Amino acid sequence: MIIGWICLISCMNQSEQMSAKVEAIAKEVGGTLSLYALNLKAKKGYGIREDSPCRTASTIKLPILAAVHAEVKAGRLAWNEKLVLGPMSRTGGAGILPELGDGLALSLKDASRLMMVLSDNTATNMILDRMGTDRVNGHLEDWGFKVTRSMRKIGAGGESKAFHMPDNKRPDGSTYGIGRSTAREMVEILSRLDAGTLISPEDSKEILAVMGRQQGRDGLARQDMKVKVAAKAGALDRLRSEVGILRTPKATVAMAITFDDLPETNWSVDNKALVAIGRLSQALLEGLPDTP
């Protein structure tokens, strides 16, 4: 009985310490923090505004990739079919394709890899031009996600039906941009991928493998390169976000972290929110271990 009470007190202290760390980090950064983390083995979770809709930035590319896999599995798309780079898809921002000439033919698989590994915006638009945002959202709806939606292509165009709905308005009157989700729904997508239940075990494994090859380590686990990470990051002028699964010998945690409405625009790797995402991931790994 005494041992049980000691364990209970220890667990409470661990949870309280994690909450205190998270709140202190969030206060240093400013803006609005949306966060959810779930230990995938112990099923212990922790959240802040985890059910509040937020802008996704490029983290919406994870649901888009999942929808591509579902379309290929259904036979409506093929990994080896060619997508041709042209003015309709071309956009700025992340990626290498804006530097290359029109007429370049990429396989659907190659475009999807560029979308995830380099977060290539033009590759994303090429995929959406082929598949459509509404088809992405149809899969999300079938999978039971009520908030997560692909709204439009990057830059402009390709607006989904969801883009024109009243709930595409944020409190300040602006739209959600290219995508909308919640921290909890993003973690649920990650959880199903880990369990092999999103689309198929093979597709889930492949999606996580591609996420594990994301280039750049500026957010999640930036302070510990030994942590195994499968993730997708997103950024806007006043937003930093990342979703992913982090694995250590002591913890396997899926997490989604978004700082929005940041006080300043800073595109360097020392952006306070990026540094904070790294610190938060460390606190969540420590506070949500696989075993008590």
Tab-separated table of C-alpha atoms in Angstrom:
chain	number	residue	atom	x	y	z
A	1	MET	CA	0.000	0.000	0.000
A	2	ILE	CA	2.837	2.370	0.929
A	3	ILE	CA	4.626	1.531	-2.317
A	4	GLY	CA	1.447	2.316	-4.252
A	5	TRP	CA	1.143	5.742	-2.615
A	6	ILE	CA	4.803	6.482	-3.314
A	7	CYS	CA	4.278	5.599	-6.980
A	8	LEU	CA	1.159	7.786	-7.141
A	9	ILE	CA	2.959	10.767	-5.621
A	10	SER	CA	5.932	10.238	-7.937
A	11	CYS	CA	3.680	10.134	-11.010
A	12	MET	CA	1.810	13.224	-9.873
A	13	ASN	CA	5.057	15.094	-9.370
A	14	GLN	CA	6.294	14.018	-12.793
A	15	SER	CA	3.097	15.276	-14.430
A	16	GLU	CA	3.171	18.523	-12.490
A	17	GLN	CA	6.817	19.096	-13.371
A	18	MET	CA	6.081	18.552	-17.059
A	19	SER	CA	3.143	20.970	-16.953
A	20	ALA	CA	5.258	23.582	-15.222
A	21	LYS	CA	8.007	23.241	-17.843
A	22	VAL	CA	5.552	23.481	-20.736
A	23	GLU	CA	3.828	26.547	-19.320
A	24	ALA	CA	7.138	28.295	-18.646
A	25	ILE	CA	8.413	27.633	-22.176
A	26	ALA	CA	5.152	28.828	-23.724
A	27	LYS	CA	5.260	32.026	-21.685
A	28	GLU	CA	8.773	32.816	-22.924
A	29	VAL	CA	7.694	32.537	-26.571
A	30	GLY	CA	4.355	34.352	-26.521
A	31	GLY	CA	1.636	33.879	-29.106
A	32	THR	CA	-0.820	30.998	-28.908
A	33	LEU	CA	0.259	27.431	-28.194
A	34	SER	CA	-1.765	24.408	-29.321
A	35	LEU	CA	-0.290	21.089	-28.231
A	36	TYR	CA	-1.159	17.452	-27.799
A	37	ALA	CA	1.159	14.565	-26.973
A	38	LEU	CA	0.342	10.883	-26.515
A	39	ASN	CA	2.598	8.080	-25.362
A	40	LEU	CA	1.735	5.397	-27.913
A	41	LYS	CA	2.585	2.513	-25.585
A	42	ALA	CA	1.269	3.724	-22.231
A	43	LYS	CA	-1.620	5.709	-23.823
A	44	LYS	CA	-0.908	8.668	-21.547
A	45	GLY	CA	-1.720	12.051	-23.018
A	46	TYR	CA	-1.251	15.736	-22.329
A	47	GLY	CA	-2.728	18.734	-24.104
A	48	ILE	CA	-3.159	22.494	-24.298
A	49	ARG	CA	-5.901	23.769	-26.630
A	50	GLU	CA	-5.659	20.340	-28.217
A	51	ASP	CA	-9.158	20.538	-29.713
A	52	SER	CA	-8.951	24.126	-30.954
A	53	PRO	CA	-8.740	24.500	-34.758
A	54	CYS	CA	-5.463	25.989	-35.906
A	55	ARG	CA	-3.580	26.785	-39.091
A	56	THR	CA	-1.484	23.870	-40.295
A	57	ALA	CA	0.994	25.517	-42.652
A	58	SER	CA	2.931	22.643	-44.274
A	59	THR	CA	1.931	20.014	-41.719
A	60	ILE	CA	-1.184	19.544	-43.912
A	61	LYS	CA	1.174	17.735	-46.304
A	62	LEU	CA	0.966	14.692	-44.018
A	63	PRO	CA	-2.803	14.218	-44.589
A	64	ILE	CA	-2.257	14.941	-48.283
A	65	LEU	CA	0.355	12.172	-48.480
A	66	ALA	CA	-1.960	9.779	-46.653
A	67	ALA	CA	-4.716	10.572	-49.163
A	68	VAL	CA	-2.313	9.924	-52.058
A	69	HIS	CA	-1.546	6.482	-50.619
A	70	ALA	CA	-5.266	5.779	-50.293
A	71	GLU	CA	-5.870	6.817	-53.916
A	72	VAL	CA	-3.045	4.585	-55.157
A	73	LYS	CA	-4.364	1.669	-53.124
A	74	ALA	CA	-7.827	2.224	-54.642
A	75	GLY	CA	-6.337	2.192	-58.150
A	76	ARG	CA	-7.286	5.773	-59.008
A	77	LEU	CA	-3.669	6.939	-59.003
A	78	ALA	CA	-0.393	5.158	-59.782
A	79	TRP	CA	2.997	5.840	-58.247
A	80	ASN	CA	4.703	5.770	-61.658
A	81	GLU	CA	2.326	8.166	-63.433
A	82	LYS	CA	3.932	11.398	-64.588
A	83	LEU	CA	3.177	14.883	-63.298
A	84	VAL	CA	4.519	17.714	-65.461
A	85	LEU	CA	5.857	20.924	-63.938
A	86	GLY	CA	4.160	24.007	-65.339
A	87	PRO	CA	2.923	27.511	-64.455
A	88	MET	CA	-0.329	26.258	-62.888
A	89	SER	CA	1.548	24.406	-60.144
A	90	ARG	CA	4.546	26.647	-59.708
A	91	THR	CA	4.777	28.597	-56.447
A	92	GLY	CA	7.444	30.026	-54.165
A	93	GLY	CA	8.641	29.109	-50.729
A	94	ALA	CA	10.122	25.788	-49.666
A	95	GLY	CA	11.538	23.297	-52.135
A	96	ILE	CA	13.766	22.940	-55.176
A	97	LEU	CA	11.250	22.802	-58.041
A	98	PRO	CA	10.868	26.614	-58.321
A	99	GLU	CA	14.480	26.611	-59.541
A	100	LEU	CA	13.759	24.117	-62.344
A	101	GLY	CA	12.200	24.645	-65.751
A	102	ASP	CA	8.691	23.977	-67.011
A	103	GLY	CA	8.138	20.641	-68.713
A	104	LEU	CA	10.010	18.574	-66.133
A	105	ALA	CA	8.176	15.260	-65.649
A	106	LEU	CA	8.133	13.716	-62.184
A	107	SER	CA	6.530	10.485	-61.076
A	108	LEU	CA	3.813	10.801	-58.457
A	109	LYS	CA	6.118	9.006	-56.037
A	110	ASP	CA	8.971	11.450	-56.655
A	111	ALA	CA	6.631	14.433	-56.219
A	112	SER	CA	5.335	13.014	-52.950
A	113	ARG	CA	8.885	12.522	-51.689
A	114	LEU	CA	9.770	16.121	-52.534
A	115	MET	CA	6.603	17.279	-50.768
A	116	MET	CA	7.594	15.563	-47.534
A	117	VAL	CA	11.383	15.396	-47.436
A	118	LEU	CA	12.009	18.951	-48.702
A	119	SER	CA	8.487	20.290	-48.019
A	120	ASP	CA	8.443	21.344	-51.678
A	121	ASN	CA	5.437	23.617	-52.221
A	122	THR	CA	5.415	23.258	-55.996
A	123	ALA	CA	5.493	19.454	-55.732
A	124	THR	CA	2.535	19.711	-53.372
A	125	ASN	CA	0.615	21.799	-55.881
A	126	MET	CA	1.415	19.317	-58.652
A	127	ILE	CA	-0.139	16.582	-56.531
A	128	LEU	CA	-3.188	18.681	-55.678
A	129	ASP	CA	-3.638	19.631	-59.342
A	130	ARG	CA	-3.795	15.914	-60.118
A	131	MET	CA	-5.917	14.789	-57.173
A	132	GLY	CA	-7.813	17.827	-55.875
A	133	THR	CA	-8.253	19.131	-52.343
A	134	ASP	CA	-11.799	17.770	-52.088
A	135	ARG	CA	-10.570	14.227	-52.641
A	136	VAL	CA	-8.062	14.687	-49.813
A	137	ASN	CA	-10.882	15.870	-47.580
A	138	GLY	CA	-13.112	12.986	-48.631
A	139	HIS	CA	-10.565	10.562	-47.207
A	140	LEU	CA	-10.197	12.608	-44.027
A	141	GLU	CA	-13.961	12.527	-43.571
A	142	ASP	CA	-14.066	8.770	-44.197
A	143	TRP	CA	-11.360	8.312	-41.582
A	144	GLY	CA	-13.474	10.209	-39.044
A	145	PHE	CA	-11.579	13.498	-38.879
A	146	LYS	CA	-14.002	16.385	-38.439
A	147	VAL	CA	-11.639	19.377	-38.397
A	148	THR	CA	-8.575	18.493	-40.464
A	149	ARG	CA	-9.014	19.762	-44.010
A	150	SER	CA	-6.894	20.707	-47.034
A	151	MET	CA	-8.207	24.159	-47.925
A	152	ARG	CA	-6.405	25.162	-51.116
A	153	LYS	CA	-3.176	24.950	-53.053
A	154	ILE	CA	-0.119	26.809	-51.810
A	155	GLY	CA	-0.125	30.369	-53.072
A	156	ALA	CA	-3.652	30.396	-54.475
A	157	GLY	CA	-6.176	28.320	-56.380
A	158	GLY	CA	-7.605	24.840	-56.021
A	159	GLU	CA	-9.941	25.865	-53.208
A	160	SER	CA	-11.847	22.995	-51.608
A	161	LYS	CA	-15.494	23.090	-50.609
A	162	ALA	CA	-14.265	23.467	-47.031
A	163	PHE	CA	-12.475	26.684	-47.985
A	164	HIS	CA	-15.832	28.368	-48.638
A	165	MET	CA	-17.521	27.152	-45.428
A	166	PRO	CA	-18.213	29.570	-42.535
A	167	ASP	CA	-15.905	27.603	-40.217
A	168	ASN	CA	-12.935	28.583	-42.388
A	169	LYS	CA	-12.858	31.878	-40.516
A	170	ARG	CA	-10.443	32.394	-37.642
A	171	PRO	CA	-11.364	34.677	-34.732
A	172	ASP	CA	-9.609	37.608	-36.435
A	173	GLY	CA	-11.614	37.077	-39.628
A	174	SER	CA	-8.760	35.563	-41.665
A	175	THR	CA	-8.904	32.097	-43.210
A	176	TYR	CA	-6.844	29.071	-42.199
A	177	GLY	CA	-4.774	29.298	-45.369
A	178	ILE	CA	-3.767	25.974	-46.930
A	179	GLY	CA	-5.028	23.789	-44.096
A	180	ARG	CA	-6.832	23.442	-40.799
A	181	SER	CA	-6.496	20.847	-38.052
A	182	THR	CA	-6.250	20.350	-34.308
A	183	ALA	CA	-3.341	19.024	-32.289
A	184	ARG	CA	-5.438	16.040	-31.182
A	185	GLU	CA	-6.441	15.080	-34.739
A	186	MET	CA	-2.865	15.295	-35.986
A	187	VAL	CA	-1.757	13.007	-33.163
A	188	GLU	CA	-4.589	10.613	-34.002
A	189	ILE	CA	-3.291	10.415	-37.581
A	190	LEU	CA	0.184	9.668	-36.225
A	191	SER	CA	-1.198	7.105	-33.783
A	192	ARG	CA	-2.995	5.230	-36.569
A	193	LEU	CA	0.131	5.277	-38.698
A	194	ASP	CA	2.116	3.797	-35.824
A	195	ALA	CA	-0.524	1.102	-35.323
A	196	GLY	CA	-0.623	0.385	-39.067
A	197	THR	CA	-4.356	1.037	-39.237
A	198	LEU	CA	-4.412	4.103	-41.505
A	199	ILE	CA	-4.952	2.739	-45.035
A	200	SER	CA	-2.848	-0.426	-44.519
A	201	PRO	CA	0.138	-1.592	-42.450
A	202	GLU	CA	2.381	-1.299	-45.526
A	203	ASP	CA	1.227	2.225	-46.380
A	204	SER	CA	1.491	3.357	-42.764
A	205	LYS	CA	5.041	2.030	-42.527
A	206	GLU	CA	6.052	3.744	-45.777
A	207	ILE	CA	4.569	7.104	-44.741
A	208	LEU	CA	6.457	7.040	-41.440
A	209	ALA	CA	9.659	6.044	-43.239
A	210	VAL	CA	9.366	9.074	-45.544
A	211	MET	CA	8.671	11.320	-42.546
A	212	GLY	CA	11.824	9.950	-40.960
A	213	ARG	CA	13.812	11.314	-43.911
A	214	GLN	CA	12.588	14.905	-43.546
A	215	GLN	CA	15.609	17.141	-44.046
A	216	GLY	CA	16.199	19.602	-41.263
A	217	ARG	CA	16.080	19.189	-37.506
A	218	ASP	CA	15.232	22.690	-36.314
A	219	GLY	CA	12.165	21.867	-34.192
A	220	LEU	CA	11.336	18.532	-32.592
A	221	ALA	CA	14.270	16.996	-30.706
A	222	ARG	CA	16.665	19.639	-32.031
A	223	GLN	CA	18.649	19.354	-28.805
A	224	ASP	CA	19.151	15.588	-28.974
A	225	MET	CA	20.151	14.052	-32.302
A	226	LYS	CA	19.932	10.561	-30.769
A	227	VAL	CA	16.140	10.775	-30.642
A	228	LYS	CA	14.554	8.981	-33.607
A	229	VAL	CA	12.082	11.310	-35.305
A	230	ALA	CA	9.455	10.867	-38.048
A	231	ALA	CA	7.955	14.310	-38.552
A	232	LYS	CA	6.545	17.056	-40.746
A	233	ALA	CA	7.156	20.725	-39.997
A	234	GLY	CA	5.338	23.863	-41.092
A	235	ALA	CA	6.084	27.579	-41.000
A	236	LEU	CA	4.479	30.928	-41.753
A	237	ASP	CA	5.655	34.430	-40.883
A	238	ARG	CA	4.158	34.287	-37.392
A	239	LEU	CA	3.689	30.518	-37.028
A	240	ARG	CA	5.853	27.496	-36.350
A	241	SER	CA	4.435	23.990	-36.201
A	242	GLU	CA	5.572	20.390	-36.231
A	243	VAL	CA	3.898	16.999	-35.904
A	244	GLY	CA	5.714	13.722	-35.453
A	245	ILE	CA	6.546	10.561	-33.554
A	246	LEU	CA	9.626	10.621	-31.332
A	247	ARG	CA	11.246	7.431	-30.080
A	248	THR	CA	13.798	6.901	-27.321
A	249	PRO	CA	14.615	3.780	-25.275
A	250	LYS	CA	12.255	5.133	-22.581
A	251	ALA	CA	9.403	6.703	-24.536
A	252	THR	CA	7.471	6.597	-27.813
A	253	VAL	CA	5.438	9.778	-28.083
A	254	ALA	CA	3.340	11.235	-30.903
A	255	MET	CA	3.057	14.996	-30.647
A	256	ALA	CA	1.694	17.998	-32.479
A	257	ILE	CA	2.892	21.465	-31.468
A	258	THR	CA	1.862	24.788	-33.008
A	259	PHE	CA	2.840	28.313	-32.006
A	260	ASP	CA	0.683	30.852	-33.844
A	261	ASP	CA	0.287	34.630	-33.627
A	262	LEU	CA	3.949	34.964	-32.702
A	263	PRO	CA	5.105	38.426	-31.600
A	264	GLU	CA	7.637	38.751	-34.419
A	265	THR	CA	8.675	37.351	-37.785
A	266	ASN	CA	12.004	35.521	-37.674
A	267	TRP	CA	12.967	33.038	-40.392
A	268	SER	CA	16.225	31.968	-38.768
A	269	VAL	CA	16.813	28.603	-37.091
A	270	ASP	CA	16.942	30.524	-33.816
A	271	ASN	CA	13.276	31.515	-34.032
A	272	LYS	CA	12.051	31.362	-30.425
A	273	ALA	CA	9.159	29.093	-31.354
A	274	LEU	CA	11.449	26.617	-33.150
A	275	VAL	CA	13.758	26.465	-30.159
A	276	ALA	CA	10.723	26.080	-27.906
A	277	ILE	CA	9.352	23.179	-29.953
A	278	GLY	CA	12.643	21.397	-29.320
A	279	ARG	CA	12.481	22.109	-25.597
A	280	LEU	CA	8.835	21.095	-25.400
A	281	SER	CA	9.505	17.797	-27.133
A	282	GLN	CA	12.191	17.018	-24.563
A	283	ALA	CA	9.846	17.850	-21.683
A	284	LEU	CA	7.079	15.704	-23.191
A	285	LEU	CA	9.396	12.729	-23.713
A	286	GLU	CA	10.521	12.958	-20.112
A	287	GLY	CA	7.023	13.529	-18.740
A	288	LEU	CA	5.263	10.804	-20.746
A	289	PRO	CA	7.443	7.684	-20.365
A	290	ASP	CA	6.410	4.224	-21.576
A	291	THR	CA	6.173	2.989	-18.003
A	292	PRO	CA	5.403	4.749	-14.682
